mmCIF file of C-alpha atoms in Angstrom:
data_model
loop_
_atom_site.group_PDB
_atom_site.id
_atom_site.type_symbol
_atom_site.label_atom_id
_atom_site.label_comp_id
_atom_site.label_asym_id
_atom_site.label_seq_id
_atom_site.Cartn_x
_atom_site.Cartn_y
_atom_site.Cartn_z
ATOM 1 C CA UNK A 756 9.824 37.075 -88.942
ATOM 2 C CA UNK A 757 5.852 36.669 -88.084
ATOM 3 C CA UNK A 758 4.149 33.077 -87.662
ATOM 4 C CA UNK A 759 1.969 32.072 -90.377
ATOM 5 C CA UNK A 760 -0.861 30.832 -88.203
ATOM 6 C CA UNK A 761 -2.538 33.113 -86.179
ATOM 7 C CA UNK A 762 -5.638 32.856 -83.925
ATOM 8 C CA UNK A 763 -8.422 34.809 -85.390
ATOM 9 C CA UNK A 764 -10.847 37.855 -83.623
ATOM 10 C CA UNK A 765 -13.522 39.490 -84.213
ATOM 11 C CA UNK A 766 -11.762 42.179 -86.017
ATOM 12 C CA UNK A 767 -11.026 39.688 -88.711
ATOM 13 C CA UNK A 768 -14.674 38.447 -88.873
ATOM 14 C CA UNK A 769 -15.088 40.512 -92.476
ATOM 15 C CA UNK A 770 -12.400 38.164 -94.027
ATOM 16 C CA UNK A 771 -13.511 35.404 -92.211
ATOM 17 C CA UNK A 772 -17.087 35.195 -93.642
ATOM 18 C CA UNK A 773 -15.771 36.937 -96.987
ATOM 19 C CA UNK A 774 -13.987 33.379 -97.201
ATOM 20 C CA UNK A 775 -16.561 31.310 -96.176
ATOM 21 C CA UNK A 776 -19.280 33.328 -98.598
ATOM 22 C CA UNK A 777 -16.871 32.566 -101.713
ATOM 23 C CA UNK A 778 -15.522 28.923 -100.467
ATOM 24 C CA UNK A 779 -19.003 27.507 -99.829
ATOM 25 C CA UNK A 780 -21.048 29.236 -102.829
ATOM 26 C CA UNK A 781 -23.869 31.077 -100.554
ATOM 27 C CA UNK A 782 -24.494 35.087 -99.706
ATOM 28 C CA UNK A 783 -25.349 36.297 -96.495
ATOM 29 C CA UNK A 784 -27.727 39.167 -95.623
ATOM 30 C CA UNK A 785 -27.026 41.525 -93.147
ATOM 31 C CA UNK A 786 -28.860 39.494 -91.105
ATOM 32 C CA UNK A 787 -27.783 35.926 -91.662
ATOM 33 C CA UNK A 788 -24.420 37.983 -91.652
ATOM 34 C CA UNK A 789 -25.299 39.005 -87.555
ATOM 35 C CA UNK A 790 -26.235 35.390 -87.073
ATOM 36 C CA UNK A 791 -23.267 33.804 -88.139
ATOM 37 C CA UNK A 792 -20.763 36.199 -86.249
ATOM 38 C CA UNK A 793 -22.981 35.678 -82.930
ATOM 39 C CA UNK A 794 -22.678 31.770 -83.690
ATOM 40 C CA UNK A 795 -18.604 32.277 -84.504
ATOM 41 C CA UNK A 796 -18.218 34.058 -80.808
ATOM 42 C CA UNK A 797 -17.907 30.658 -79.424
ATOM 43 C CA UNK A 798 -15.347 29.064 -82.111
ATOM 44 C CA UNK A 799 -11.741 29.169 -82.203
ATOM 45 C CA UNK A 800 -11.017 29.873 -85.454
ATOM 46 C CA UNK A 801 -7.411 29.522 -86.934
ATOM 47 C CA UNK A 802 -6.262 31.701 -90.117
ATOM 48 C CA UNK A 803 -2.961 30.944 -92.540
ATOM 49 C CA UNK A 804 -1.528 34.610 -92.969
ATOM 50 C CA UNK A 805 0.193 35.114 -96.143
ATOM 51 C CA UNK A 806 1.654 38.659 -97.449
ATOM 52 C CA UNK A 807 -0.843 40.285 -94.530
ATOM 53 C CA UNK A 808 -4.268 38.362 -96.369
ATOM 54 C CA UNK A 809 -5.774 35.799 -94.458
ATOM 55 C CA UNK A 810 -5.442 32.355 -97.302
ATOM 56 C CA UNK A 811 -7.111 29.407 -95.124
ATOM 57 C CA UNK A 812 -9.147 29.462 -92.217
ATOM 58 C CA UNK A 813 -10.284 26.008 -89.800
ATOM 59 C CA UNK A 814 -12.743 26.787 -87.275
ATOM 60 C CA UNK A 815 -12.808 24.611 -83.793
ATOM 61 C CA UNK A 816 -16.444 24.649 -82.306
ATOM 62 C CA UNK A 817 -15.857 23.686 -78.524
ATOM 63 C CA UNK A 818 -18.428 20.953 -77.466
ATOM 64 C CA UNK A 819 -19.293 17.986 -75.346
ATOM 65 C CA UNK A 820 -20.631 14.635 -76.098
ATOM 66 C CA UNK A 821 -21.922 11.823 -74.627
ATOM 67 C CA UNK A 822 -19.531 8.291 -75.042
ATOM 68 C CA UNK A 823 -21.145 5.357 -73.131
ATOM 69 C CA UNK A 824 -22.548 7.686 -70.418
ATOM 70 C CA UNK A 825 -19.822 9.886 -70.103
ATOM 71 C CA UNK A 826 -19.165 13.240 -71.090
ATOM 72 C CA UNK A 827 -16.424 14.304 -73.257
ATOM 73 C CA UNK A 828 -14.595 17.025 -74.641
ATOM 74 C CA UNK A 829 -15.287 17.516 -78.227
ATOM 75 C CA UNK A 830 -13.741 19.730 -81.049
ATOM 76 C CA UNK A 831 -16.126 20.119 -83.815
ATOM 77 C CA UNK A 832 -14.222 20.936 -87.017
ATOM 78 C CA UNK A 833 -16.140 23.395 -89.591
ATOM 79 C CA UNK A 834 -15.689 25.948 -92.076
ATOM 80 C CA UNK A 835 -12.217 24.486 -94.025
ATOM 81 C CA UNK A 836 -11.604 26.824 -96.729
ATOM 82 C CA UNK A 837 -8.624 28.485 -98.520
ATOM 83 C CA UNK A 838 -8.683 30.768 -101.468
ATOM 84 C CA UNK A 839 -8.177 29.261 -104.752
ATOM 85 C CA UNK A 840 -4.737 30.776 -105.113
ATOM 86 C CA UNK A 841 -3.519 29.198 -102.221
ATOM 87 C CA UNK A 842 -4.718 26.061 -102.417
ATOM 88 C CA UNK A 843 -2.422 22.446 -102.806
ATOM 89 C CA UNK A 844 -0.290 24.514 -100.705
ATOM 90 C CA UNK A 845 -0.411 22.285 -97.748
ATOM 91 C CA UNK A 846 -1.881 25.567 -95.670
ATOM 92 C CA UNK A 847 -4.877 23.463 -94.779
ATOM 93 C CA UNK A 848 -3.053 20.426 -93.182
ATOM 94 C CA UNK A 849 -0.495 22.800 -91.746
ATOM 95 C CA UNK A 850 -3.954 24.343 -89.931
ATOM 96 C CA UNK A 851 -5.489 21.049 -88.913
ATOM 97 C CA UNK A 852 -2.573 19.919 -87.506
ATOM 98 C CA UNK A 853 -2.128 22.756 -85.326
ATOM 99 C CA UNK A 854 -6.044 22.657 -84.655
ATOM 100 C CA UNK A 855 -5.137 19.077 -83.082
ATOM 101 C CA UNK A 856 -2.410 19.787 -81.502
ATOM 102 C CA UNK A 857 -4.062 23.150 -79.949
ATOM 103 C CA UNK A 858 -6.991 20.325 -78.790
ATOM 104 C CA UNK A 859 -5.277 17.945 -76.913
ATOM 105 C CA UNK A 860 -3.460 20.891 -75.082
ATOM 106 C CA UNK A 861 -7.115 22.004 -74.075
ATOM 107 C CA UNK A 862 -7.945 18.551 -73.110
ATOM 108 C CA UNK A 863 -9.853 17.586 -75.666
ATOM 109 C CA UNK A 864 -9.959 13.886 -76.608
ATOM 110 C CA UNK A 865 -11.802 13.670 -79.885
ATOM 111 C CA UNK A 866 -13.162 15.619 -82.686
ATOM 112 C CA UNK A 867 -16.103 15.833 -85.473
ATOM 113 C CA UNK A 868 -16.102 16.990 -88.836
ATOM 114 C CA UNK A 869 -19.025 16.745 -91.884
ATOM 115 C CA UNK A 870 -16.570 15.961 -94.815
ATOM 116 C CA UNK A 871 -16.932 17.770 -97.836
ATOM 117 C CA UNK A 872 -14.285 14.816 -99.143
ATOM 118 C CA UNK A 873 -13.985 11.005 -96.704
ATOM 119 C CA UNK A 874 -10.346 10.038 -98.767
ATOM 120 C CA UNK A 875 -9.245 14.041 -97.797
ATOM 121 C CA UNK A 876 -10.293 13.607 -94.079
ATOM 122 C CA UNK A 877 -8.764 10.193 -93.487
ATOM 123 C CA UNK A 878 -5.698 11.132 -94.288
ATOM 124 C CA UNK A 879 -5.499 13.266 -91.457
ATOM 125 C CA UNK A 880 -6.731 10.089 -88.788
ATOM 126 C CA UNK A 881 -10.536 11.178 -89.224
ATOM 127 C CA UNK A 882 -13.035 8.034 -90.302
ATOM 128 C CA UNK A 883 -16.894 7.601 -90.867
ATOM 129 C CA UNK A 884 -18.408 7.271 -87.648
ATOM 130 C CA UNK A 885 -22.329 8.406 -88.094
ATOM 131 C CA UNK A 886 -24.559 7.349 -90.267
ATOM 132 C CA UNK A 887 -28.574 8.282 -90.531
ATOM 133 C CA UNK A 888 -31.493 6.616 -92.130
ATOM 134 C CA UNK A 889 -34.045 8.656 -94.179
ATOM 135 C CA UNK A 890 -37.607 8.108 -94.506
ATOM 136 C CA UNK A 891 -39.951 9.652 -97.057
ATOM 137 C CA UNK A 892 -43.527 8.217 -96.315
ATOM 138 C CA UNK A 893 -46.294 8.539 -98.042
ATOM 139 C CA UNK A 894 -49.062 9.838 -94.723
ATOM 140 C CA UNK A 895 -51.367 7.484 -96.098
ATOM 141 C CA UNK A 896 -49.333 4.981 -94.023
ATOM 142 C CA UNK A 897 -49.937 7.046 -90.765
ATOM 143 C CA UNK A 898 -53.970 5.986 -91.557
ATOM 144 C CA UNK A 899 -53.564 3.833 -88.314
ATOM 145 C CA UNK A 900 -55.492 3.715 -85.075
ATOM 146 C CA UNK A 901 -52.090 4.263 -82.897
ATOM 147 C CA UNK A 902 -53.773 4.139 -79.130
ATOM 148 C CA UNK A 903 -51.707 6.245 -77.945
ATOM 149 C CA UNK A 904 -52.538 7.465 -74.064
ATOM 150 C CA UNK A 905 -52.164 11.343 -73.334
ATOM 151 C CA UNK A 906 -52.676 14.462 -76.457
ATOM 152 C CA UNK A 907 -49.892 16.815 -78.262
ATOM 153 C CA UNK A 908 -49.867 20.530 -77.946
ATOM 154 C CA UNK A 909 -48.011 22.744 -80.094
ATOM 155 C CA UNK A 910 -45.541 24.829 -77.687
ATOM 156 C CA UNK A 911 -43.312 28.041 -78.094
ATOM 157 C CA UNK A 912 -40.011 27.535 -77.243
ATOM 158 C CA UNK A 913 -39.213 26.241 -73.761
ATOM 159 C CA UNK A 914 -35.747 24.838 -74.279
ATOM 160 C CA UNK A 915 -35.554 23.345 -70.686
ATOM 161 C CA UNK A 916 -38.839 21.241 -72.125
ATOM 162 C CA UNK A 917 -37.153 20.087 -75.212
ATOM 163 C CA UNK A 918 -33.364 19.714 -73.877
ATOM 164 C CA UNK A 919 -35.152 17.683 -70.967
ATOM 165 C CA UNK A 920 -36.591 14.910 -73.178
ATOM 166 C CA UNK A 921 -33.581 15.244 -75.598
ATOM 167 C CA UNK A 922 -31.130 14.474 -72.753
ATOM 168 C CA UNK A 923 -32.799 11.225 -72.208
ATOM 169 C CA UNK A 924 -33.294 10.348 -75.534
ATOM 170 C CA UNK A 925 -29.731 10.751 -76.730
ATOM 171 C CA UNK A 926 -28.617 9.102 -73.747
ATOM 172 C CA UNK A 927 -29.274 5.408 -75.824
ATOM 173 C CA UNK A 928 -26.948 6.298 -78.164
ATOM 174 C CA UNK A 929 -23.166 7.527 -78.593
ATOM 175 C CA UNK A 930 -21.690 10.944 -79.734
ATOM 176 C CA UNK A 931 -24.588 13.108 -79.631
ATOM 177 C CA UNK A 932 -24.227 16.748 -78.367
ATOM 178 C CA UNK A 933 -25.201 18.329 -75.024
ATOM 179 C CA UNK A 934 -26.935 21.323 -75.962
ATOM 180 C CA UNK A 935 -26.693 24.878 -74.217
ATOM 181 C CA UNK A 936 -29.399 27.179 -75.179
ATOM 182 C CA UNK A 937 -27.244 28.874 -77.375
ATOM 183 C CA UNK A 938 -26.940 25.900 -79.430
ATOM 184 C CA UNK A 939 -30.634 25.360 -79.601
ATOM 185 C CA UNK A 940 -30.937 28.823 -80.362
ATOM 186 C CA UNK A 941 -28.850 28.589 -83.342
ATOM 187 C CA UNK A 942 -28.256 25.459 -84.600
ATOM 188 C CA UNK A 943 -31.610 24.082 -83.899
ATOM 189 C CA UNK A 944 -34.972 25.633 -83.792
ATOM 190 C CA UNK A 945 -34.682 28.107 -87.272
ATOM 191 C CA UNK A 946 -37.456 30.547 -88.041
ATOM 192 C CA UNK A 947 -39.658 28.404 -89.749
ATOM 193 C CA UNK A 948 -39.527 25.206 -87.236
ATOM 194 C CA UNK A 949 -42.922 23.919 -85.658
ATOM 195 C CA UNK A 950 -42.417 23.022 -82.148
ATOM 196 C CA UNK A 951 -44.751 20.429 -80.174
ATOM 197 C CA UNK A 952 -44.866 18.119 -77.523
ATOM 198 C CA UNK A 953 -46.317 15.015 -76.424
ATOM 199 C CA UNK A 954 -47.518 14.630 -72.915
ATOM 200 C CA UNK A 955 -47.950 11.258 -71.433
ATOM 201 C CA UNK A 956 -51.174 9.769 -68.974
ATOM 202 C CA UNK A 957 -49.909 11.723 -65.819
ATOM 203 C CA UNK A 958 -49.533 15.176 -67.510
ATOM 204 C CA UNK A 959 -46.154 14.999 -67.810
ATOM 205 C CA UNK A 960 -44.112 16.061 -71.102
ATOM 206 C CA UNK A 961 -42.771 12.714 -72.808
ATOM 207 C CA UNK A 962 -41.726 13.699 -76.469
ATOM 208 C CA UNK A 963 -41.435 16.398 -79.054
ATOM 209 C CA UNK A 964 -41.352 17.069 -82.705
ATOM 210 C CA UNK A 965 -39.698 20.148 -84.465
ATOM 211 C CA UNK A 966 -41.423 20.279 -88.261
ATOM 212 C CA UNK A 967 -42.023 22.436 -90.896
ATOM 213 C CA UNK A 968 -44.222 21.820 -93.678
ATOM 214 C CA UNK A 969 -43.498 23.249 -97.313
ATOM 215 C CA UNK A 970 -45.047 22.281 -101.219
ATOM 216 C CA UNK A 971 -47.166 19.143 -98.990
ATOM 217 C CA UNK A 972 -44.214 17.673 -97.356
ATOM 218 C CA UNK A 973 -44.341 17.814 -93.941
ATOM 219 C CA UNK A 974 -39.877 17.873 -93.230
ATOM 220 C CA UNK A 975 -39.338 16.845 -89.286
ATOM 221 C CA UNK A 976 -36.261 18.137 -88.456
ATOM 222 C CA UNK A 977 -35.575 16.431 -85.135
ATOM 223 C CA UNK A 978 -37.712 13.800 -83.156
ATOM 224 C CA UNK A 979 -37.189 12.760 -79.774
ATOM 225 C CA UNK A 980 -39.211 10.775 -76.831
ATOM 226 C CA UNK A 981 -38.981 8.813 -73.512
ATOM 227 C CA UNK A 982 -41.207 5.918 -74.206
ATOM 228 C CA UNK A 983 -42.896 4.268 -77.334
ATOM 229 C CA UNK A 984 -46.368 5.830 -76.309
ATOM 230 C CA UNK A 985 -45.021 8.998 -76.498
ATOM 231 C CA UNK A 986 -43.358 8.363 -80.447
ATOM 232 C CA UNK A 987 -47.050 7.066 -80.906
ATOM 233 C CA UNK A 988 -48.401 10.666 -79.864
ATOM 234 C CA UNK A 989 -46.073 12.038 -82.344
ATOM 235 C CA UNK A 990 -47.443 9.665 -85.076
ATOM 236 C CA UNK A 991 -50.672 10.744 -84.546
ATOM 237 C CA UNK A 992 -50.165 13.987 -84.790
ATOM 238 C CA UNK A 993 -48.582 13.790 -87.904
ATOM 239 C CA UNK A 994 -51.397 11.684 -89.055
ATOM 240 C CA UNK A 995 -53.300 14.574 -88.543
ATOM 241 C CA UNK A 996 -52.077 16.531 -91.219
ATOM 242 C CA UNK A 997 -53.674 14.381 -93.826
ATOM 243 C CA UNK A 998 -55.574 17.183 -95.574
ATOM 244 C CA UNK A 999 -52.503 19.256 -96.333
ATOM 245 C CA UNK A 1000 -49.473 16.697 -96.852
ATOM 246 C CA UNK A 1001 -49.042 14.114 -99.304
ATOM 247 C CA UNK A 1002 -45.369 12.865 -97.719
ATOM 248 C CA UNK A 1003 -43.558 12.970 -94.609
ATOM 249 C CA UNK A 1004 -39.788 13.458 -94.578
ATOM 250 C CA UNK A 1005 -38.153 12.148 -91.216
ATOM 251 C CA UNK A 1006 -34.225 11.485 -90.729
ATOM 252 C CA UNK A 1007 -33.533 8.636 -87.705
ATOM 253 C CA UNK A 1008 -30.852 6.980 -86.115
ATOM 254 C CA UNK A 1009 -29.345 3.981 -88.615
ATOM 255 C CA UNK A 1010 -30.576 0.896 -86.934
ATOM 256 C CA UNK A 1011 -34.670 2.647 -86.132
ATOM 257 C CA UNK A 1012 -37.636 0.515 -85.861
ATOM 258 C CA UNK A 1013 -39.936 2.530 -86.882
ATOM 259 C CA UNK A 1014 -41.469 0.786 -90.326
ATOM 260 C CA UNK A 1015 -42.095 -2.002 -87.891
ATOM 261 C CA UNK A 1016 -44.892 -0.360 -85.876
ATOM 262 C CA UNK A 1017 -46.691 0.242 -89.720
ATOM 263 C CA UNK A 1018 -49.374 -1.616 -90.963
ATOM 264 C CA UNK A 1019 -47.580 -1.053 -94.578
ATOM 265 C CA UNK A 1020 -43.699 -1.086 -93.799
ATOM 266 C CA UNK A 1021 -42.638 -0.993 -97.520
ATOM 267 C CA UNK A 1022 -41.684 2.711 -98.161
ATOM 268 C CA UNK A 1023 -38.788 4.861 -99.470
ATOM 269 C CA UNK A 1024 -35.974 4.744 -97.163
ATOM 270 C CA UNK A 1025 -32.117 5.065 -96.945
ATOM 271 C CA UNK A 1026 -28.924 5.015 -95.052
ATOM 272 C CA UNK A 1027 -26.436 8.073 -95.581
ATOM 273 C CA UNK A 1028 -22.644 8.713 -94.289
ATOM 274 C CA UNK A 1029 -22.757 11.364 -92.370
ATOM 275 C CA UNK A 1030 -20.155 12.571 -89.638
ATOM 276 C CA UNK A 1031 -16.445 11.485 -89.801
ATOM 277 C CA UNK A 1032 -14.637 11.257 -86.188
ATOM 278 C CA UNK A 1033 -10.944 10.902 -84.718
ATOM 279 C CA UNK A 1034 -9.680 10.284 -81.497
ATOM 280 C CA UNK A 1035 -6.992 13.151 -80.335
ATOM 281 C CA UNK A 1036 -5.702 11.959 -77.471
ATOM 282 C CA UNK A 1037 -5.896 7.849 -77.190
ATOM 283 C CA UNK A 1038 -4.355 7.468 -74.019
ATOM 284 C CA UNK A 1039 -6.263 10.084 -72.193
ATOM 285 C CA UNK A 1040 -9.296 8.738 -74.654
ATOM 286 C CA UNK A 1041 -8.793 5.322 -73.725
ATOM 287 C CA UNK A 1042 -8.715 6.656 -69.567
ATOM 288 C CA UNK A 1043 -12.577 8.174 -69.798
ATOM 289 C CA UNK A 1044 -13.436 5.782 -71.662
ATOM 290 C CA UNK A 1045 -16.240 3.540 -69.963
ATOM 291 C CA UNK A 1046 -15.836 -0.539 -71.331
ATOM 292 C CA UNK A 1047 -18.009 -3.004 -69.999
ATOM 293 C CA UNK A 1048 -16.602 -5.230 -67.033
ATOM 294 C CA UNK A 1049 -15.367 -8.452 -67.291
ATOM 295 C CA UNK A 1050 -14.427 -11.111 -65.236
ATOM 296 C CA UNK A 1051 -10.995 -11.912 -66.431
ATOM 297 C CA UNK A 1052 -7.865 -10.865 -65.172
ATOM 298 C CA UNK A 1053 -6.189 -10.997 -68.467
ATOM 299 C CA UNK A 1054 -4.946 -7.673 -70.467
ATOM 300 C CA UNK A 1055 -5.533 -6.864 -74.285
ATOM 301 C CA UNK A 1056 -2.338 -4.965 -75.655
ATOM 302 C CA UNK A 1057 -3.555 -1.934 -78.473
ATOM 303 C CA UNK A 1058 -0.667 -1.413 -80.906
ATOM 304 C CA UNK A 1059 -2.647 2.005 -82.374
ATOM 305 C CA UNK A 1060 -1.112 4.050 -85.137
ATOM 306 C CA UNK A 1061 -1.365 6.895 -85.943
ATOM 307 C CA UNK A 1062 0.465 9.086 -88.508
ATOM 308 C CA UNK A 1063 -1.138 12.302 -88.368
ATOM 309 C CA UNK A 1064 -0.699 12.975 -84.792
ATOM 310 C CA UNK A 1065 2.482 10.802 -83.431
ATOM 311 C CA UNK A 1066 2.022 11.183 -80.085
ATOM 312 C CA UNK A 1067 -0.901 8.711 -79.975
ATOM 313 C CA UNK A 1068 1.444 5.728 -81.397
ATOM 314 C CA UNK A 1069 2.593 3.284 -78.795
ATOM 315 C CA UNK A 1070 0.740 0.336 -77.137
ATOM 316 C CA UNK A 1071 -1.869 0.596 -74.646
ATOM 317 C CA UNK A 1072 -2.444 -2.151 -72.140
ATOM 318 C CA UNK A 1073 -6.274 -2.361 -71.317
ATOM 319 C CA UNK A 1074 -7.318 -4.375 -68.259
ATOM 320 C CA UNK A 1075 -10.115 -6.879 -68.763
ATOM 321 C CA UNK A 1076 -11.797 -5.821 -65.927
ATOM 322 C CA UNK A 1077 -12.272 -2.841 -67.120
ATOM 323 C CA UNK A 1078 -9.349 -0.555 -66.043
ATOM 324 C CA UNK A 1079 -7.258 1.048 -68.831
ATOM 325 C CA UNK A 1080 -3.733 2.636 -68.911
ATOM 326 C CA UNK A 1081 -1.146 4.128 -71.513
ATOM 327 C CA UNK A 1082 2.032 1.748 -71.168
ATOM 328 C CA UNK A 1083 4.989 3.189 -72.701
ATOM 329 C CA UNK A 1084 7.667 0.725 -71.074
ATOM 330 C CA UNK A 1085 6.953 -1.829 -73.365
ATOM 331 C CA UNK A 1086 5.447 -4.158 -70.455
ATOM 332 C CA UNK A 1087 2.898 -5.282 -72.109
ATOM 333 C CA UNK A 1088 1.152 -8.785 -73.237
ATOM 334 C CA UNK A 1089 2.754 -10.010 -76.292
ATOM 335 C CA UNK A 1090 0.301 -12.750 -76.764
ATOM 336 C CA UNK A 1091 -3.131 -10.725 -76.790
ATOM 337 C CA UNK A 1092 -2.498 -8.084 -79.087
ATOM 338 C CA UNK A 1093 -4.390 -6.409 -81.607
ATOM 339 C CA UNK A 1094 -3.050 -3.530 -83.953
ATOM 340 C CA UNK A 1095 -5.134 -0.899 -85.564
ATOM 341 C CA UNK A 1096 -5.120 2.777 -86.631
ATOM 342 C CA UNK A 1097 -6.884 5.528 -84.776
ATOM 343 C CA UNK A 1098 -9.428 5.359 -87.522
ATOM 344 C CA UNK A 1099 -10.434 2.228 -86.910
ATOM 345 C CA UNK A 1100 -9.584 2.844 -82.800
ATOM 346 C CA UNK A 1101 -12.588 5.160 -83.089
ATOM 347 C CA UNK A 1102 -14.967 3.410 -85.052
ATOM 348 C CA UNK A 1103 -14.706 0.653 -82.342
ATOM 349 C CA UNK A 1104 -14.523 2.500 -79.141
ATOM 350 C CA UNK A 1105 -17.946 4.996 -80.451
ATOM 351 C CA UNK A 1106 -19.554 1.537 -81.378
ATOM 352 C CA UNK A 1107 -20.057 2.411 -84.952
ATOM 353 C CA UNK A 1108 -18.264 -0.594 -86.377
ATOM 354 C CA UNK A 1109 -17.334 -3.771 -84.084
ATOM 355 C CA UNK A 1110 -13.661 -5.239 -83.865
ATOM 356 C CA UNK A 1111 -15.152 -8.357 -85.289
ATOM 357 C CA UNK A 1112 -16.176 -6.904 -88.137
ATOM 358 C CA UNK A 1113 -13.282 -5.155 -88.421
ATOM 359 C CA UNK A 1114 -11.407 -8.171 -88.265
ATOM 360 C CA UNK A 1115 -13.260 -10.220 -91.253
ATOM 361 C CA UNK A 1116 -12.752 -6.874 -93.172
ATOM 362 C CA UNK A 1117 -8.715 -7.324 -92.282
ATOM 363 C CA UNK A 1118 -8.718 -3.697 -90.823
ATOM 364 C CA UNK A 1119 -7.427 -4.553 -88.197
ATOM 365 C CA UNK A 1120 -4.715 -7.144 -87.384
ATOM 366 C CA UNK A 1121 -4.488 -9.369 -84.147
ATOM 367 C CA UNK A 1122 -5.389 -13.196 -82.424
ATOM 368 C CA UNK A 1123 -8.643 -13.632 -82.625
ATOM 369 C CA UNK A 1124 -8.758 -14.199 -79.050
ATOM 370 C CA UNK A 1125 -7.769 -10.907 -78.617
ATOM 371 C CA UNK A 1126 -10.319 -9.713 -80.996
ATOM 372 C CA UNK A 1127 -13.489 -11.444 -79.267
ATOM 373 C CA UNK A 1128 -12.779 -10.322 -75.444
ATOM 374 C CA UNK A 1129 -12.242 -6.892 -76.999
ATOM 375 C CA UNK A 1130 -15.389 -7.032 -78.585
ATOM 376 C CA UNK A 1131 -16.939 -8.011 -75.749
ATOM 377 C CA UNK A 1132 -15.626 -5.523 -73.666
ATOM 378 C CA UNK A 1133 -17.070 -2.731 -76.097
ATOM 379 C CA UNK A 1134 -20.690 -1.589 -75.528
ATOM 380 C CA UNK A 1135 -23.064 -1.553 -77.961
ATOM 381 C CA UNK A 1136 -25.128 1.702 -78.013
ATOM 382 C CA UNK A 1137 -25.176 2.937 -81.888
ATOM 383 C CA UNK A 1138 -23.980 6.116 -82.864
ATOM 384 C CA UNK A 1139 -26.401 9.005 -83.801
ATOM 385 C CA UNK A 1140 -25.524 13.024 -84.259
ATOM 386 C CA UNK A 1141 -28.907 14.920 -85.075
ATOM 387 C CA UNK A 1142 -26.668 17.830 -85.517
ATOM 388 C CA UNK A 1143 -25.006 19.558 -88.413
ATOM 389 C CA UNK A 1144 -21.661 22.072 -88.081
#
């Protein structure tokens, strides 16, 4: 008897995209289908076969992300779908389990996804880990002397220029993707995208903006900068669209400071929940994680609970001098103990939520002293994820 889970190939693209179009309610032109197929070549697609037909599928996108100045392998989960007659049959659950276990074998330590339902994916160990802030700003608010040094030029596609600035910018945050040329072409720069770069006093590129204008609204698709001057160059550039737009829409990191630069900062803004994440291999993630070092020689014991990947369950000893290692023999510090789920561990180590915050919400348990120490060891970079899949 054939196994129901199959690694799909280009021969299965017709069935794959037929299911995607049905499940996500869109229709692809021949040109769009060709673009989707080109993107899918980087995916690892697992399908559940029932009666020789594709019943359900999960796409795993192999990526790398920045976490505390380290590059880690991240498996992106996308296009999770099944035909209606096969729903609630447990096929998606089994496919997710298979995909996560395959990630562990291939050295992935963390996974992201954009949820259709937060409670649904919490059952599988995922938790919210990325927010963004969205501004809608009347263009009149940009009417001030930004006083930047340098100039802005519209540019043609220059992935190298964009990627160098992008990489410097995202190093301030946790969790963003390392982009290659295909990702820039396929996922970031769209047909309607206008690109412009800010050049500082010495003539070197210092910032960029990707945007488009529609119905008198300037939509900032992405903005990145190395310095405050680079940002001010772009804000002045946006101001110069005042004859053609009435409003500017910008999505930025959750803890963005942009309103403080405006004379009138009271404009529309909203924080939105975005991507979820889960640690796939706790031991490997801890071994690769860059903690803040302290002078203490004590250790903390983490008791991690993970119902969906039992291999992650167990006790892990973390030295307060920054070294960490998995503990399998039970020889742990029984005083400095913290008990948490894999969901909350993910939030803490990405710096999305602090241990002391989660203690107040009773989402982690343990000695207050241990939680204080653990909080002090985790860097304070906020998460930011400017992409989508």
